[in-house]
Short mmCIF file of N, CA and C in Angstrom, two decimals:
data_model
loop_
_atom_site.label_atom_id
_atom_site.label_comp_id
_atom_site.label_asym_id
_atom_site.label_seq_id
_atom_site.Cartn_x
_atom_site.Cartn_y
_atom_site.Cartn_z
N LEU A 1 170.65 108.48 26.41
CA LEU A 1 169.20 108.48 26.30
C LEU A 1 168.71 107.10 25.91
N CYS A 2 169.44 106.47 25.01
CA CYS A 2 169.07 105.13 24.56
C CYS A 2 169.18 104.15 25.72
N GLU A 3 170.23 104.29 26.54
CA GLU A 3 170.39 103.41 27.70
C GLU A 3 169.27 103.63 28.71
N ALA A 4 168.90 104.86 28.91
CA ALA A 4 167.82 105.19 29.85
C ALA A 4 166.51 104.60 29.37
N CYS A 5 166.24 104.72 28.07
CA CYS A 5 165.01 104.14 27.50
C CYS A 5 165.02 102.62 27.64
N GLY A 6 166.16 102.00 27.41
CA GLY A 6 166.28 100.55 27.56
C GLY A 6 166.06 100.13 29.00
N SER A 7 166.61 100.90 29.95
CA SER A 7 166.43 100.61 31.37
C SER A 7 164.97 100.76 31.77
N ILE A 8 164.33 101.81 31.32
CA ILE A 8 162.91 102.03 31.62
C ILE A 8 162.07 100.92 31.01
N SER A 9 162.38 100.55 29.79
CA SER A 9 161.66 99.47 29.10
C SER A 9 161.82 98.15 29.86
N SER A 10 163.01 97.89 30.32
CA SER A 10 163.27 96.66 31.07
C SER A 10 162.50 96.66 32.39
N ARG A 11 162.51 97.75 33.10
CA ARG A 11 161.77 97.85 34.37
C ARG A 11 160.27 97.75 34.13
N LEU A 12 159.80 98.32 33.04
CA LEU A 12 158.38 98.24 32.68
C LEU A 12 157.98 96.80 32.41
N GLN A 13 158.80 96.05 31.70
CA GLN A 13 158.50 94.65 31.41
C GLN A 13 158.51 93.83 32.71
N ASP A 14 159.45 94.11 33.60
CA ASP A 14 159.50 93.42 34.89
C ASP A 14 158.24 93.73 35.71
N ALA A 15 157.82 94.99 35.68
CA ALA A 15 156.60 95.38 36.41
C ALA A 15 155.38 94.68 35.83
N ARG A 16 155.29 94.58 34.49
CA ARG A 16 154.17 93.88 33.85
C ARG A 16 154.16 92.41 34.24
N ALA A 17 155.32 91.79 34.25
CA ALA A 17 155.41 90.38 34.63
C ALA A 17 154.96 90.19 36.07
N SER A 18 155.43 91.06 36.95
CA SER A 18 155.03 90.99 38.36
C SER A 18 153.53 91.21 38.51
N THR A 19 153.01 92.15 37.75
CA THR A 19 151.58 92.45 37.80
C THR A 19 150.77 91.25 37.32
N GLU A 20 151.21 90.59 36.26
CA GLU A 20 150.50 89.42 35.75
C GLU A 20 150.50 88.30 36.79
N VAL A 21 151.61 88.12 37.46
CA VAL A 21 151.68 87.10 38.52
C VAL A 21 150.70 87.45 39.64
N LEU A 22 150.70 88.71 40.04
CA LEU A 22 149.79 89.15 41.10
C LEU A 22 148.32 88.99 40.67
N LEU A 23 148.00 89.33 39.43
CA LEU A 23 146.64 89.18 38.94
C LEU A 23 146.23 87.71 38.90
N ALA A 24 147.14 86.84 38.50
CA ALA A 24 146.84 85.40 38.48
C ALA A 24 146.61 84.89 39.90
N GLN A 25 147.44 85.32 40.84
CA GLN A 25 147.27 84.92 42.23
C GLN A 25 145.94 85.44 42.79
N THR A 26 145.61 86.67 42.45
CA THR A 26 144.34 87.25 42.90
C THR A 26 143.16 86.46 42.37
N ALA A 27 143.19 86.11 41.09
CA ALA A 27 142.11 85.32 40.49
C ALA A 27 142.00 83.96 41.16
N ARG A 28 143.13 83.32 41.44
CA ARG A 28 143.14 82.01 42.10
C ARG A 28 142.57 82.11 43.51
N LEU A 29 142.98 83.14 44.24
CA LEU A 29 142.49 83.34 45.60
C LEU A 29 141.00 83.65 45.63
N ARG A 30 140.53 84.43 44.67
CA ARG A 30 139.08 84.71 44.59
C ARG A 30 138.31 83.43 44.30
N SER A 31 138.85 82.61 43.41
CA SER A 31 138.21 81.33 43.09
C SER A 31 138.17 80.43 44.32
N GLU A 32 139.28 80.37 45.06
CA GLU A 32 139.31 79.58 46.28
C GLU A 32 138.35 80.13 47.33
N ALA A 33 138.26 81.44 47.44
CA ALA A 33 137.34 82.06 48.40
C ALA A 33 135.90 81.71 48.06
N THR A 34 135.56 81.74 46.77
CA THR A 34 134.21 81.38 46.34
C THR A 34 133.92 79.92 46.66
N LEU A 35 134.88 79.05 46.39
CA LEU A 35 134.73 77.64 46.68
C LEU A 35 134.58 77.40 48.19
N ASN A 36 135.37 78.10 48.99
CA ASN A 36 135.26 77.97 50.45
C ASN A 36 133.93 78.47 50.96
N GLU A 37 133.42 79.53 50.37
CA GLU A 37 132.11 80.04 50.77
C GLU A 37 131.01 79.04 50.43
N GLN A 38 131.10 78.41 49.27
CA GLN A 38 130.13 77.39 48.90
C GLN A 38 130.20 76.20 49.85
N ARG A 39 131.41 75.80 50.21
CA ARG A 39 131.58 74.71 51.17
C ARG A 39 131.00 75.08 52.54
N SER A 40 131.23 76.30 52.94
CA SER A 40 130.69 76.77 54.21
C SER A 40 129.17 76.75 54.19
N ASN A 41 128.58 77.22 53.10
CA ASN A 41 127.12 77.20 52.97
C ASN A 41 126.59 75.77 52.99
N LEU A 42 127.30 74.87 52.33
CA LEU A 42 126.90 73.47 52.31
C LEU A 42 126.99 72.87 53.71
N ALA A 43 128.05 73.17 54.42
CA ALA A 43 128.20 72.66 55.79
C ALA A 43 127.11 73.20 56.71
N THR A 44 126.77 74.47 56.54
CA THR A 44 125.70 75.07 57.34
C THR A 44 124.36 74.40 57.04
N ALA A 45 124.08 74.18 55.77
CA ALA A 45 122.83 73.52 55.39
C ALA A 45 122.80 72.09 55.92
N PHE A 46 123.92 71.40 55.86
CA PHE A 46 123.98 70.03 56.38
C PHE A 46 123.72 70.02 57.88
N THR A 47 124.33 70.95 58.59
CA THR A 47 124.14 71.02 60.04
C THR A 47 122.68 71.32 60.39
N LYS A 48 122.06 72.21 59.63
CA LYS A 48 120.65 72.52 59.87
C LYS A 48 119.76 71.31 59.60
N THR A 49 120.11 70.54 58.59
CA THR A 49 119.29 69.40 58.20
C THR A 49 119.51 68.19 59.10
N PHE A 50 120.76 67.92 59.45
CA PHE A 50 121.08 66.68 60.15
C PHE A 50 121.63 66.87 61.56
N GLY A 51 121.76 68.09 62.03
CA GLY A 51 122.35 68.32 63.34
C GLY A 51 121.34 68.75 64.37
N LEU A 52 121.81 68.80 65.59
CA LEU A 52 121.00 69.26 66.72
C LEU A 52 121.55 70.60 67.19
N THR A 53 120.68 71.37 67.79
CA THR A 53 121.12 72.63 68.37
C THR A 53 121.90 72.34 69.65
N PRO A 54 122.71 73.27 70.10
CA PRO A 54 123.42 73.06 71.38
C PRO A 54 122.46 72.80 72.55
N GLU A 55 121.30 73.43 72.53
CA GLU A 55 120.32 73.22 73.59
C GLU A 55 119.79 71.79 73.56
N GLN A 56 119.51 71.28 72.35
CA GLN A 56 119.03 69.91 72.22
C GLN A 56 120.11 68.91 72.64
N GLU A 57 121.36 69.19 72.28
CA GLU A 57 122.47 68.34 72.72
C GLU A 57 122.56 68.32 74.24
N ALA A 58 122.40 69.50 74.85
CA ALA A 58 122.48 69.59 76.31
C ALA A 58 121.36 68.80 76.97
N VAL A 59 120.16 68.87 76.43
CA VAL A 59 119.04 68.11 76.99
C VAL A 59 119.31 66.61 76.90
N LEU A 60 119.82 66.17 75.75
CA LEU A 60 120.07 64.74 75.57
C LEU A 60 121.25 64.25 76.40
N ASN A 61 122.19 65.12 76.70
CA ASN A 61 123.37 64.74 77.46
C ASN A 61 123.29 65.13 78.93
N ALA A 62 122.10 65.53 79.39
CA ALA A 62 121.92 65.93 80.78
C ALA A 62 122.15 64.74 81.70
N PRO A 63 122.68 65.00 82.88
CA PRO A 63 122.90 63.90 83.82
C PRO A 63 121.57 63.26 84.24
N ALA A 64 121.64 61.98 84.53
CA ALA A 64 120.42 61.22 84.84
C ALA A 64 119.78 61.68 86.14
N ASP A 65 120.56 62.17 87.08
CA ASP A 65 120.01 62.54 88.39
C ASP A 65 119.57 64.00 88.46
N GLY A 66 119.69 64.74 87.38
CA GLY A 66 119.34 66.16 87.37
C GLY A 66 117.85 66.38 87.11
N GLU A 67 117.45 67.61 87.32
CA GLU A 67 116.07 68.02 87.04
C GLU A 67 115.86 68.01 85.54
N MET A 68 114.72 67.48 85.09
CA MET A 68 114.50 67.37 83.65
C MET A 68 113.14 67.95 83.28
N GLN A 69 113.14 68.69 82.19
CA GLN A 69 111.91 69.20 81.62
C GLN A 69 111.52 68.29 80.46
N VAL A 70 110.28 67.87 80.40
CA VAL A 70 109.89 66.89 79.38
C VAL A 70 109.69 67.54 78.01
N GLU A 71 109.24 68.79 77.95
CA GLU A 71 108.98 69.42 76.66
C GLU A 71 110.25 69.56 75.82
N PRO A 72 111.35 70.09 76.38
CA PRO A 72 112.58 70.15 75.57
C PRO A 72 113.08 68.76 75.18
N LEU A 73 112.88 67.78 76.04
CA LEU A 73 113.31 66.43 75.73
C LEU A 73 112.51 65.88 74.54
N LEU A 74 111.21 66.11 74.55
CA LEU A 74 110.38 65.64 73.43
C LEU A 74 110.72 66.37 72.14
N GLU A 75 111.02 67.65 72.23
CA GLU A 75 111.44 68.40 71.04
C GLU A 75 112.75 67.85 70.48
N ALA A 76 113.69 67.55 71.37
CA ALA A 76 114.97 66.99 70.93
C ALA A 76 114.77 65.60 70.32
N LEU A 77 113.90 64.80 70.93
CA LEU A 77 113.61 63.47 70.39
C LEU A 77 112.97 63.58 69.01
N TRP A 78 112.05 64.52 68.84
CA TRP A 78 111.42 64.72 67.53
C TRP A 78 112.46 65.11 66.49
N ARG A 79 113.37 65.99 66.87
CA ARG A 79 114.42 66.44 65.95
C ARG A 79 115.36 65.29 65.58
N VAL A 80 115.68 64.46 66.54
CA VAL A 80 116.53 63.29 66.28
C VAL A 80 115.86 62.36 65.29
N GLN A 81 114.58 62.11 65.50
CA GLN A 81 113.84 61.22 64.60
C GLN A 81 113.73 61.82 63.20
N GLU A 82 113.55 63.12 63.13
CA GLU A 82 113.47 63.79 61.84
C GLU A 82 114.81 63.68 61.08
N ALA A 83 115.91 63.91 61.77
CA ALA A 83 117.23 63.81 61.15
C ALA A 83 117.50 62.36 60.73
N HIS A 84 117.08 61.42 61.53
CA HIS A 84 117.25 60.00 61.21
C HIS A 84 116.50 59.64 59.93
N GLU A 85 115.27 60.12 59.80
CA GLU A 85 114.47 59.86 58.59
C GLU A 85 115.11 60.51 57.36
N ARG A 86 115.59 61.71 57.52
CA ARG A 86 116.24 62.38 56.38
C ARG A 86 117.52 61.67 55.96
N ALA A 87 118.23 61.14 56.93
CA ALA A 87 119.47 60.41 56.61
C ALA A 87 119.15 59.13 55.85
N GLN A 88 117.99 58.56 56.09
CA GLN A 88 117.57 57.35 55.36
C GLN A 88 117.54 57.62 53.85
N SER A 89 117.14 58.83 53.48
CA SER A 89 117.05 59.17 52.06
C SER A 89 118.43 59.25 51.40
N LEU A 90 119.48 59.47 52.19
CA LEU A 90 120.83 59.53 51.64
C LEU A 90 121.39 58.15 51.31
N LEU A 91 120.78 57.11 51.85
CA LEU A 91 121.29 55.76 51.62
C LEU A 91 121.24 55.34 50.16
N ASP A 92 120.31 55.90 49.40
CA ASP A 92 120.15 55.52 48.00
C ASP A 92 121.15 56.20 47.07
N GLY A 93 121.83 57.21 47.53
CA GLY A 93 122.73 57.97 46.67
C GLY A 93 124.19 57.67 46.95
N PRO A 94 125.04 58.55 46.48
CA PRO A 94 126.48 58.34 46.64
C PRO A 94 127.02 58.65 48.04
N HIS A 95 126.15 59.06 48.94
CA HIS A 95 126.59 59.48 50.28
C HIS A 95 126.21 58.45 51.34
N GLN A 96 126.34 57.18 51.02
CA GLN A 96 125.93 56.12 51.94
C GLN A 96 126.74 56.14 53.23
N ALA A 97 128.03 56.33 53.14
CA ALA A 97 128.87 56.33 54.35
C ALA A 97 128.46 57.46 55.29
N LEU A 98 128.20 58.62 54.73
CA LEU A 98 127.75 59.76 55.53
C LEU A 98 126.39 59.46 56.15
N ALA A 99 125.49 58.87 55.36
CA ALA A 99 124.16 58.53 55.86
C ALA A 99 124.26 57.55 57.02
N LEU A 100 125.10 56.55 56.90
CA LEU A 100 125.25 55.57 57.96
C LEU A 100 125.82 56.21 59.23
N GLN A 101 126.72 57.14 59.07
CA GLN A 101 127.27 57.84 60.23
C GLN A 101 126.20 58.67 60.92
N VAL A 102 125.40 59.39 60.14
CA VAL A 102 124.33 60.20 60.72
C VAL A 102 123.31 59.29 61.41
N ILE A 103 122.96 58.19 60.77
CA ILE A 103 121.98 57.27 61.35
C ILE A 103 122.49 56.71 62.67
N ALA A 104 123.75 56.32 62.72
CA ALA A 104 124.32 55.78 63.95
C ALA A 104 124.33 56.83 65.06
N THR A 105 124.69 58.06 64.72
CA THR A 105 124.71 59.14 65.70
C THR A 105 123.30 59.42 66.22
N MET A 106 122.35 59.48 65.31
CA MET A 106 120.97 59.76 65.73
C MET A 106 120.39 58.60 66.53
N ALA A 107 120.78 57.38 66.22
CA ALA A 107 120.31 56.24 67.00
C ALA A 107 120.81 56.33 68.44
N ALA A 108 122.06 56.75 68.61
CA ALA A 108 122.60 56.92 69.96
C ALA A 108 121.87 58.04 70.69
N HIS A 109 121.60 59.14 70.00
CA HIS A 109 120.83 60.24 70.61
C HIS A 109 119.43 59.75 70.99
N GLU A 110 118.82 59.01 70.10
CA GLU A 110 117.46 58.51 70.33
C GLU A 110 117.43 57.58 71.55
N GLU A 111 118.43 56.74 71.68
CA GLU A 111 118.50 55.84 72.83
C GLU A 111 118.61 56.62 74.13
N ARG A 112 119.45 57.66 74.14
CA ARG A 112 119.57 58.49 75.34
C ARG A 112 118.26 59.22 75.63
N ALA A 113 117.59 59.68 74.59
CA ALA A 113 116.33 60.39 74.79
C ALA A 113 115.27 59.47 75.38
N TYR A 114 115.19 58.25 74.87
CA TYR A 114 114.22 57.31 75.41
C TYR A 114 114.56 56.92 76.85
N ALA A 115 115.83 56.80 77.17
CA ALA A 115 116.23 56.50 78.54
C ALA A 115 115.83 57.64 79.47
N SER A 116 116.04 58.88 79.04
CA SER A 116 115.64 60.03 79.85
C SER A 116 114.13 60.09 79.99
N LEU A 117 113.43 59.83 78.91
CA LEU A 117 111.97 59.84 78.95
C LEU A 117 111.46 58.75 79.89
N TYR A 118 112.08 57.58 79.85
CA TYR A 118 111.70 56.50 80.75
C TYR A 118 111.90 56.93 82.20
N ARG A 119 113.04 57.55 82.52
CA ARG A 119 113.30 58.00 83.89
C ARG A 119 112.27 59.03 84.32
N TRP A 120 111.89 59.93 83.40
CA TRP A 120 110.90 60.95 83.74
C TRP A 120 109.55 60.32 84.02
N VAL A 121 109.13 59.39 83.15
CA VAL A 121 107.83 58.72 83.35
C VAL A 121 107.85 57.93 84.65
N HIS A 122 108.94 57.24 84.92
CA HIS A 122 109.06 56.47 86.15
C HIS A 122 108.94 57.38 87.37
N ALA A 123 109.58 58.54 87.34
CA ALA A 123 109.50 59.49 88.45
C ALA A 123 108.08 60.02 88.60
N GLN A 124 107.41 60.29 87.48
CA GLN A 124 106.04 60.79 87.54
C GLN A 124 105.11 59.73 88.13
N CYS A 125 105.31 58.48 87.75
CA CYS A 125 104.48 57.39 88.28
C CYS A 125 104.73 57.20 89.76
N SER A 126 105.96 57.35 90.21
CA SER A 126 106.27 57.24 91.63
C SER A 126 105.56 58.33 92.42
N GLN A 127 105.51 59.52 91.86
CA GLN A 127 104.80 60.61 92.53
C GLN A 127 103.31 60.33 92.58
N LEU A 128 102.76 59.77 91.51
CA LEU A 128 101.34 59.43 91.49
C LEU A 128 101.02 58.36 92.52
N GLN A 129 101.89 57.37 92.66
CA GLN A 129 101.66 56.31 93.63
C GLN A 129 101.69 56.87 95.04
N THR A 130 102.54 57.83 95.33
CA THR A 130 102.61 58.45 96.65
C THR A 130 101.34 59.23 96.92
N VAL A 131 100.89 59.99 95.95
CA VAL A 131 99.66 60.78 96.11
C VAL A 131 98.47 59.85 96.26
N THR A 132 98.40 58.79 95.46
CA THR A 132 97.30 57.85 95.51
C THR A 132 97.28 57.13 96.86
N ALA A 133 98.44 56.72 97.35
CA ALA A 133 98.51 56.04 98.64
C ALA A 133 98.06 56.97 99.75
N ALA A 134 98.44 58.22 99.70
CA ALA A 134 98.02 59.19 100.72
C ALA A 134 96.51 59.40 100.63
N GLY A 135 95.96 59.44 99.43
CA GLY A 135 94.52 59.61 99.26
C GLY A 135 93.75 58.42 99.78
N CYS A 136 94.28 57.24 99.60
CA CYS A 136 93.62 56.02 100.09
C CYS A 136 93.60 55.99 101.60
N SER A 137 94.63 56.49 102.25
CA SER A 137 94.65 56.50 103.72
C SER A 137 93.60 57.48 104.24
N PHE A 138 93.38 58.59 103.51
CA PHE A 138 92.33 59.54 103.93
C PHE A 138 90.96 58.88 103.82
N VAL A 139 90.75 58.13 102.76
CA VAL A 139 89.46 57.48 102.54
C VAL A 139 89.25 56.41 103.61
N ALA A 140 90.30 55.64 103.90
CA ALA A 140 90.20 54.58 104.90
C ALA A 140 89.89 55.16 106.29
N ALA A 141 90.40 56.34 106.59
CA ALA A 141 90.17 56.96 107.88
C ALA A 141 88.81 57.63 107.93
N GLY A 142 88.13 57.72 106.80
CA GLY A 142 86.80 58.34 106.78
C GLY A 142 86.87 59.85 106.64
N CYS A 143 88.02 60.39 106.33
CA CYS A 143 88.19 61.83 106.20
C CYS A 143 88.51 62.13 104.75
N TYR A 144 87.67 62.93 104.12
CA TYR A 144 87.86 63.24 102.71
C TYR A 144 88.43 64.64 102.48
N CYS A 145 88.67 65.37 103.54
CA CYS A 145 89.18 66.73 103.37
C CYS A 145 90.69 66.77 103.28
N GLY A 146 91.36 65.70 103.67
CA GLY A 146 92.81 65.65 103.58
C GLY A 146 93.52 66.22 104.79
N CYS A 147 92.79 66.43 105.87
CA CYS A 147 93.42 67.01 107.06
C CYS A 147 94.02 65.96 107.97
N CYS A 148 93.74 64.73 107.75
CA CYS A 148 94.23 63.65 108.63
C CYS A 148 95.57 63.12 108.22
#
């Protein structure tokens, strides 16, 4: 009986030790999970503040010879400028390297946006010149109805 009690006591102590190890591991994992969740929330907030949506990225990276809508381009350009301005505020704090990286990225996006906007304006002006030239030929012919 004494041996059985000693054996049970020994197994009980081993179980307690194992349980304490498991509880410590559980507490550590919960702490890590909380920290990872905070990091995830921080990354999400950073992306919302300094990033572009996939649609805005697509507009800015659209091929030069493709069809372009000016409204999405202007929205993307506004967002780029907004992120650039917000990154300027990071220059005064401990996140200067991050701020410089965001500023450089937004400057590249802004350059592409202005190039696309220039191409769009140029295309619109070319269309206006064609319409104006056609209108002038109607006037020169003495016909104002556009049938000539």
